[in-house]
Amino acid sequence: MTTKDLISIHDLSIEEINEIFALAASLKASDHKPLLAGKSLAMVFEKPSTRTRVSFEVGMYQLGGNTVHLSPNAVQLGQRESIADVAGTLSRYVDGVMLRTYRHDDIVEFAKYASVPVINGLSDLLHPCQALTDIFTVKEKKNDLKQVKFAYIGDGNNVCHSLMLAAAKVGMNLTIATPRRYEPKAMIVKQALDDGKASGVEIDILNDPVIAAKDADVIYTDVWASMGQETETKARKAAFANFQVNSQLVGLAKKDVIVMHCLPAHRGLEITGEVIDGSNSVVFDQAENRLHVQKAILALLLGGK
Ligand code: CP
Ligand code: NVA
């Protein structure tokens, strides 16, 4: 990898994405390799996490390294001390830092002052490790990404943004259906369309879940209210009422459609229990792959492999 950090998929080349996927597949298929023996990763969390924390922690362990978990009130980025001072300090102790923050710019600023690799473990804007894992999972299930019709139904949020940027790089056609006023941010749409020129991808953004789901190979959804948007929950429930991924909607897709969700899920809201627990759902394969894909990212960024 030529990039120091993983903050946005927009910063990666298709060669780097393929390198991550190839290493992830080989790590998944083999016994644990001590590629990061003696190395440490600090993990700074401003928001809760299950999958990101555990998969990074176990991933570092399996690579022969270790992690230091910093909970929301431990660091208090920019409050207890400046982001630059935290970045400068942690860079003297550890070989890489993963951050989960509210403000995306905090991760960008941290990376500017950190001399070690910085990995975005979710911000309000992006969730690159999730989207790389998701594309890796689609590739495992469907082989040729260029033949896939991927439908994202729900909020134009951090996960949607990173999926757009990833789809644009790998050339996977993507249709997004959100309620009006919940579309992905224009700045990310522009980046994805620009990146998509090289891969020849089609990205459609609609307000109709039925059109998006029709003949889809993949249906993907995420929560209607993300972490930090709890006060909007009620208004969002009303706005997203027609965007639930249920059996009726899944019935419009191809017979062998796979249903994806980054989790945590709210059964009965964005997805029904029947669908998430049904035979088309791959949500736990997806969750497992966080481990393999992030081990590849860690090995490439922290180990110079
Ligand atoms: N999908 C995901 O990032 O899960 P967590 O919020 O539990 O880490
Ligand atoms: N969009 C969700 C993803 C959680 C992994 C959130 O930001 O809360």
Short mmCIF file of C-alpha atoms and ligand atoms in Angstrom, two decimals:
data_model
loop_
_atom_site.label_atom_id
_atom_site.label_comp_id
_atom_site.label_asym_id
_atom_site.label_seq_id
_atom_site.Cartn_x
_atom_site.Cartn_y
_atom_site.Cartn_z
CA MET A 1 0.00 0.00 0.00
CA THR A 2 1.29 3.43 -0.84
CA THR A 3 -1.19 5.30 1.38
CA LYS A 4 -0.28 5.85 5.04
CA ASP A 5 -3.86 5.87 6.35
CA LEU A 6 -7.28 4.38 5.59
CA ILE A 7 -9.71 7.25 6.04
CA SER A 8 -11.80 7.06 2.87
CA ILE A 9 -12.08 4.50 0.07
CA HIS A 10 -11.84 7.50 -2.27
CA ASP A 11 -8.11 7.64 -1.38
CA LEU A 12 -7.44 4.01 -2.42
CA SER A 13 -6.53 2.81 -5.89
CA ILE A 14 -8.24 -0.24 -7.37
CA GLU A 15 -4.88 -2.03 -7.10
CA GLU A 16 -4.79 -1.32 -3.35
CA ILE A 17 -8.37 -2.57 -2.93
CA ASN A 18 -7.52 -5.76 -4.81
CA GLU A 19 -4.40 -6.17 -2.66
CA ILE A 20 -6.55 -5.93 0.50
CA PHE A 21 -9.04 -8.46 -0.87
CA ALA A 22 -6.33 -10.93 -1.94
CA LEU A 23 -4.60 -10.82 1.43
CA ALA A 24 -7.93 -11.05 3.28
CA ALA A 25 -8.85 -14.18 1.31
CA SER A 26 -5.48 -15.77 1.99
CA LEU A 27 -5.57 -14.91 5.72
CA LYS A 28 -9.11 -16.29 5.92
CA ALA A 29 -7.98 -19.57 4.36
CA SER A 30 -4.84 -20.07 6.46
CA ASP A 31 -3.68 -20.53 10.05
CA HIS A 32 -2.84 -17.36 11.95
CA LYS A 33 0.36 -15.71 10.75
CA PRO A 34 2.39 -13.43 13.07
CA LEU A 35 2.66 -10.62 10.50
CA LEU A 36 2.44 -7.96 13.22
CA ALA A 37 4.43 -9.62 16.02
CA GLY A 38 5.20 -7.09 18.74
CA LYS A 39 3.08 -4.34 17.17
CA SER A 40 0.33 -2.40 18.95
CA LEU A 41 -2.85 -0.71 17.77
CA ALA A 42 -4.62 1.96 19.84
CA MET A 43 -8.39 2.15 19.37
CA VAL A 44 -10.11 5.42 20.23
CA PHE A 45 -13.89 5.15 20.53
CA GLU A 46 -16.24 8.13 20.89
CA LYS A 47 -19.26 5.90 20.11
CA PRO A 48 -20.30 2.38 21.10
CA SER A 49 -19.16 -0.66 19.11
CA THR A 50 -19.39 -4.44 19.12
CA ARG A 51 -18.10 -5.68 15.76
CA THR A 52 -15.43 -3.03 15.15
CA ARG A 53 -13.90 -3.33 18.58
CA VAL A 54 -13.90 -7.12 18.76
CA SER A 55 -12.79 -7.72 15.16
CA PHE A 56 -9.86 -5.28 15.42
CA GLU A 57 -8.88 -6.61 18.83
CA VAL A 58 -9.02 -10.29 17.84
CA GLY A 59 -7.48 -9.47 14.45
CA MET A 60 -4.40 -7.85 16.05
CA TYR A 61 -4.09 -10.80 18.45
CA GLN A 62 -4.24 -13.31 15.59
CA LEU A 63 -1.50 -11.36 13.78
CA GLY A 64 0.75 -11.56 16.85
CA GLY A 65 0.17 -7.98 18.04
CA ASN A 66 -2.00 -6.36 20.66
CA THR A 67 -4.46 -3.52 21.13
CA VAL A 68 -5.10 -0.72 23.61
CA HIS A 69 -8.78 0.17 23.91
CA LEU A 70 -9.56 3.79 24.80
CA SER A 71 -13.19 4.28 25.77
CA PRO A 72 -15.19 7.48 25.10
CA ASN A 73 -14.32 9.22 28.37
CA ALA A 74 -10.64 8.17 28.36
CA VAL A 75 -9.27 10.43 25.64
CA GLN A 76 -11.94 13.11 25.08
CA LEU A 77 -10.40 14.23 21.79
CA GLY A 78 -10.10 18.00 21.60
CA GLN A 79 -11.52 18.50 25.10
CA ARG A 80 -9.00 17.09 27.57
CA GLU A 81 -6.22 18.00 25.14
CA SER A 82 -5.87 18.88 21.49
CA ILE A 83 -6.21 16.29 18.75
CA ALA A 84 -2.65 17.12 17.64
CA ASP A 85 -1.25 16.37 21.10
CA VAL A 86 -3.11 13.05 21.38
CA ALA A 87 -1.94 12.06 17.88
CA GLY A 88 1.66 13.03 18.65
CA THR A 89 1.62 11.15 21.96
CA LEU A 90 0.00 7.93 20.74
CA SER A 91 2.42 7.88 17.77
CA ARG A 92 5.27 7.40 20.29
CA TYR A 93 3.62 4.33 21.87
CA VAL A 94 1.80 2.39 19.18
CA ASP A 95 2.23 1.38 15.54
CA GLY A 96 -1.25 2.41 14.39
CA VAL A 97 -4.42 4.10 15.62
CA MET A 98 -8.03 3.24 14.80
CA LEU A 99 -10.60 5.94 15.58
CA ARG A 100 -14.40 5.99 15.74
CA THR A 101 -15.57 9.57 16.02
CA TYR A 102 -18.59 11.76 15.45
CA ARG A 103 -16.84 14.43 13.38
CA HIS A 104 -15.11 13.03 10.30
CA ASP A 105 -12.71 15.98 10.29
CA ASP A 106 -11.38 14.85 13.68
CA ILE A 107 -10.01 11.69 12.05
CA VAL A 108 -8.54 13.72 9.19
CA GLU A 109 -6.90 16.11 11.66
CA PHE A 110 -5.63 13.23 13.81
CA ALA A 111 -4.02 11.61 10.75
CA LYS A 112 -2.30 14.91 9.89
CA TYR A 113 -0.49 14.93 13.24
CA ALA A 114 0.03 11.16 13.67
CA SER A 115 3.27 9.70 12.35
CA VAL A 116 1.73 6.20 12.38
CA PRO A 117 -1.10 4.83 10.17
CA VAL A 118 -4.63 5.95 11.06
CA ILE A 119 -7.69 3.82 10.31
CA ASN A 120 -11.24 5.18 10.19
CA GLY A 121 -13.39 2.84 12.30
CA LEU A 122 -16.53 4.91 11.46
CA SER A 123 -17.26 8.61 11.44
CA ASP A 124 -20.51 10.45 10.85
CA LEU A 125 -19.48 10.62 7.18
CA LEU A 126 -17.85 7.28 6.33
CA HIS A 127 -17.35 3.66 7.37
CA PRO A 128 -14.66 2.37 4.98
CA CYS A 129 -13.73 -0.88 6.79
CA GLN A 130 -17.39 -1.87 6.67
CA ALA A 131 -17.82 -1.16 2.97
CA LEU A 132 -14.58 -2.91 1.97
CA THR A 133 -15.79 -5.93 3.94
CA ASP A 134 -19.18 -5.73 2.27
CA ILE A 135 -17.71 -5.71 -1.24
CA PHE A 136 -15.36 -8.58 -0.28
CA THR A 137 -18.43 -10.51 0.91
CA VAL A 138 -20.36 -9.82 -2.32
CA LYS A 139 -17.31 -11.01 -4.30
CA GLU A 140 -17.23 -14.24 -2.28
CA LYS A 141 -20.93 -14.87 -2.93
CA LYS A 142 -21.35 -13.60 -6.50
CA ASN A 143 -17.82 -13.71 -8.03
CA ASP A 144 -17.97 -11.06 -10.73
CA LEU A 145 -18.69 -7.68 -9.14
CA LYS A 146 -19.25 -6.10 -12.56
CA GLN A 147 -22.29 -8.35 -13.10
CA VAL A 148 -23.88 -7.48 -9.75
CA LYS A 149 -26.91 -5.22 -9.30
CA PHE A 150 -26.58 -3.89 -5.77
CA ALA A 151 -29.53 -2.11 -4.14
CA TYR A 152 -29.01 0.02 -1.04
CA ILE A 153 -32.36 0.86 0.56
CA GLY A 154 -32.58 3.28 3.48
CA ASP A 155 -30.62 6.22 4.81
CA GLY A 156 -27.96 8.01 2.75
CA ASN A 157 -25.58 7.69 5.72
CA ASN A 158 -21.94 6.86 6.48
CA VAL A 159 -22.33 3.23 5.37
CA CYS A 160 -24.14 4.26 2.18
CA HIS A 161 -21.38 6.81 1.44
CA SER A 162 -18.59 4.27 1.78
CA LEU A 163 -20.51 1.68 -0.26
CA MET A 164 -20.87 4.27 -3.05
CA LEU A 165 -17.16 5.02 -3.05
CA ALA A 166 -16.29 1.31 -2.99
CA ALA A 167 -18.78 0.43 -5.75
CA ALA A 168 -17.35 3.24 -7.89
CA LYS A 169 -13.80 1.89 -7.53
CA VAL A 170 -14.61 -1.77 -8.19
CA GLY A 171 -17.19 -1.14 -10.93
CA MET A 172 -20.25 -2.61 -9.19
CA ASN A 173 -23.54 -1.07 -10.35
CA LEU A 174 -25.39 0.46 -7.44
CA THR A 175 -28.91 1.78 -7.01
CA ILE A 176 -29.67 3.76 -3.88
CA ALA A 177 -33.22 4.39 -2.69
CA THR A 178 -33.72 6.84 0.17
CA PRO A 179 -36.63 9.00 1.29
CA ARG A 180 -36.49 12.58 0.04
CA ARG A 181 -34.11 14.73 2.14
CA TYR A 182 -32.19 11.62 3.26
CA GLU A 183 -30.14 11.20 0.08
CA PRO A 184 -26.34 10.75 0.30
CA LYS A 185 -24.31 13.96 0.56
CA ALA A 186 -23.63 15.74 -2.73
CA MET A 187 -19.88 15.86 -2.06
CA ILE A 188 -19.69 12.05 -1.76
CA VAL A 189 -21.96 11.54 -4.77
CA LYS A 190 -19.56 13.69 -6.80
CA GLN A 191 -16.51 11.73 -5.61
CA ALA A 192 -18.23 8.43 -6.46
CA LEU A 193 -19.30 9.62 -9.91
CA ASP A 194 -15.79 10.91 -10.62
CA ASP A 195 -14.19 7.64 -9.43
CA GLY A 196 -16.82 5.67 -11.35
CA LYS A 197 -15.72 7.14 -14.68
CA ALA A 198 -12.66 4.88 -14.62
CA SER A 199 -14.62 1.74 -13.82
CA GLY A 200 -17.64 2.57 -16.01
CA VAL A 201 -20.01 2.03 -13.11
CA GLU A 202 -23.64 3.13 -12.99
CA ILE A 203 -24.81 4.77 -9.77
CA ASP A 204 -28.49 5.70 -9.54
CA ILE A 205 -30.02 7.60 -6.68
CA LEU A 206 -33.79 7.28 -6.38
CA ASN A 207 -36.59 7.72 -3.86
CA ASP A 208 -38.41 4.48 -4.74
CA PRO A 209 -37.38 1.25 -2.95
CA VAL A 210 -39.47 -0.88 -5.34
CA ILE A 211 -37.49 0.19 -8.40
CA ALA A 212 -34.21 -0.34 -6.55
CA ALA A 213 -35.13 -3.84 -5.34
CA LYS A 214 -36.37 -5.09 -8.72
CA ASP A 215 -34.04 -7.84 -10.05
CA ALA A 216 -31.37 -6.99 -7.50
CA ASP A 217 -28.57 -9.46 -6.69
CA VAL A 218 -27.92 -7.76 -3.36
CA ILE A 219 -30.26 -5.85 -1.08
CA TYR A 220 -28.53 -3.87 1.66
CA THR A 221 -29.96 -1.80 4.46
CA ASP A 222 -28.79 -0.05 7.62
CA VAL A 223 -30.45 1.62 10.61
CA TRP A 224 -32.72 4.59 9.97
CA ALA A 225 -31.17 6.65 12.78
CA SER A 226 -27.40 6.33 13.15
CA MET A 227 -25.41 6.82 16.33
CA GLY A 228 -25.69 10.50 17.24
CA GLN A 229 -29.13 10.90 15.58
CA GLU A 230 -31.15 9.48 18.47
CA THR A 231 -33.25 12.65 18.84
CA GLU A 232 -34.42 12.23 15.21
CA THR A 233 -35.64 8.66 15.73
CA LYS A 234 -39.35 9.47 15.71
CA ALA A 235 -39.26 11.70 12.63
CA ARG A 236 -37.08 9.19 10.81
CA LYS A 237 -39.45 6.30 11.57
CA ALA A 238 -42.20 8.21 9.81
CA ALA A 239 -40.03 9.25 6.85
CA PHE A 240 -38.62 5.73 6.30
CA ALA A 241 -41.86 3.76 6.81
CA ASN A 242 -42.00 2.65 3.15
CA PHE A 243 -38.33 1.69 3.07
CA GLN A 244 -38.48 -1.43 5.23
CA VAL A 245 -36.66 -4.46 3.79
CA ASN A 246 -39.38 -7.10 4.16
CA SER A 247 -40.39 -10.29 2.31
CA GLN A 248 -42.48 -8.35 -0.17
CA LEU A 249 -39.58 -6.13 -1.19
CA VAL A 250 -37.09 -9.02 -1.25
CA GLY A 251 -39.59 -10.92 -3.44
CA LEU A 252 -38.98 -8.35 -6.21
CA ALA A 253 -35.28 -9.18 -6.37
CA LYS A 254 -33.60 -12.15 -8.05
CA LYS A 255 -34.34 -15.53 -6.45
CA ASP A 256 -30.75 -15.91 -5.21
CA VAL A 257 -30.54 -12.32 -3.85
CA ILE A 258 -28.36 -11.91 -0.80
CA VAL A 259 -29.58 -9.63 1.96
CA MET A 260 -26.97 -7.61 3.82
CA HIS A 261 -26.93 -5.37 6.89
CA CYS A 262 -23.83 -4.03 8.63
CA LEU A 263 -25.49 -4.52 12.05
CA PRO A 264 -26.58 -3.58 14.65
CA ALA A 265 -30.10 -4.09 13.21
CA HIS A 266 -33.50 -3.09 14.47
CA ARG A 267 -35.84 -5.97 13.58
CA GLY A 268 -39.27 -4.63 12.70
CA LEU A 269 -37.92 -1.24 11.55
CA GLU A 270 -35.46 -1.13 8.64
CA ILE A 271 -35.62 -4.94 8.24
CA THR A 272 -38.06 -7.60 9.35
CA GLY A 273 -37.00 -10.50 11.57
CA GLU A 274 -38.20 -12.88 8.86
CA VAL A 275 -35.79 -11.40 6.30
CA ILE A 276 -32.72 -10.94 8.48
CA ASP A 277 -33.09 -14.46 9.88
CA GLY A 278 -34.14 -15.91 6.49
CA SER A 279 -32.21 -18.04 4.01
CA ASN A 280 -31.10 -15.11 1.79
CA SER A 281 -29.48 -13.24 4.66
CA VAL A 282 -25.66 -13.23 4.88
CA VAL A 283 -25.33 -10.81 7.78
CA PHE A 284 -23.13 -13.03 9.93
CA ASP A 285 -20.81 -13.92 7.04
CA GLN A 286 -20.54 -10.17 6.56
CA ALA A 287 -19.80 -9.63 10.25
CA GLU A 288 -17.18 -12.41 10.21
CA ASN A 289 -15.47 -10.90 7.20
CA ARG A 290 -14.77 -7.70 9.15
CA LEU A 291 -12.11 -9.76 10.91
CA HIS A 292 -10.42 -11.06 7.74
CA VAL A 293 -10.55 -7.80 5.77
CA GLN A 294 -9.31 -5.70 8.68
CA LYS A 295 -6.45 -8.14 9.34
CA ALA A 296 -5.40 -7.52 5.74
CA ILE A 297 -5.68 -3.75 6.19
CA LEU A 298 -3.67 -3.92 9.42
CA ALA A 299 -0.96 -6.11 7.89
CA LEU A 300 -0.64 -3.83 4.86
CA LEU A 301 -0.63 -0.53 6.78
CA LEU A 302 1.21 -1.43 10.00
CA GLY A 303 3.45 -4.18 8.67
CA GLY A 304 4.39 -2.63 5.35
CA LYS A 305 3.38 -5.94 3.72
N1 CP B 1 -21.01 -2.72 11.84
C1 CP B 1 -20.35 -2.15 12.85
O1 CP B 1 -19.46 -1.32 12.67
O2 CP B 1 -20.73 -2.58 14.09
P1 CP B 1 -20.31 -1.93 15.48
O3 CP B 1 -20.93 -0.57 15.56
O4 CP B 1 -20.88 -2.87 16.52
O5 CP B 1 -18.82 -1.85 15.56
N1 NVA B 2 -25.00 3.95 10.22
C1 NVA B 2 -24.75 3.27 11.47
C2 NVA B 2 -23.70 2.21 11.29
C3 NVA B 2 -23.38 1.43 12.52
C4 NVA B 2 -22.29 0.44 12.31
C5 NVA B 2 -24.31 4.28 12.52
O1 NVA B 2 -23.53 5.17 12.19
O2 NVA B 2 -24.78 4.20 13.65
#
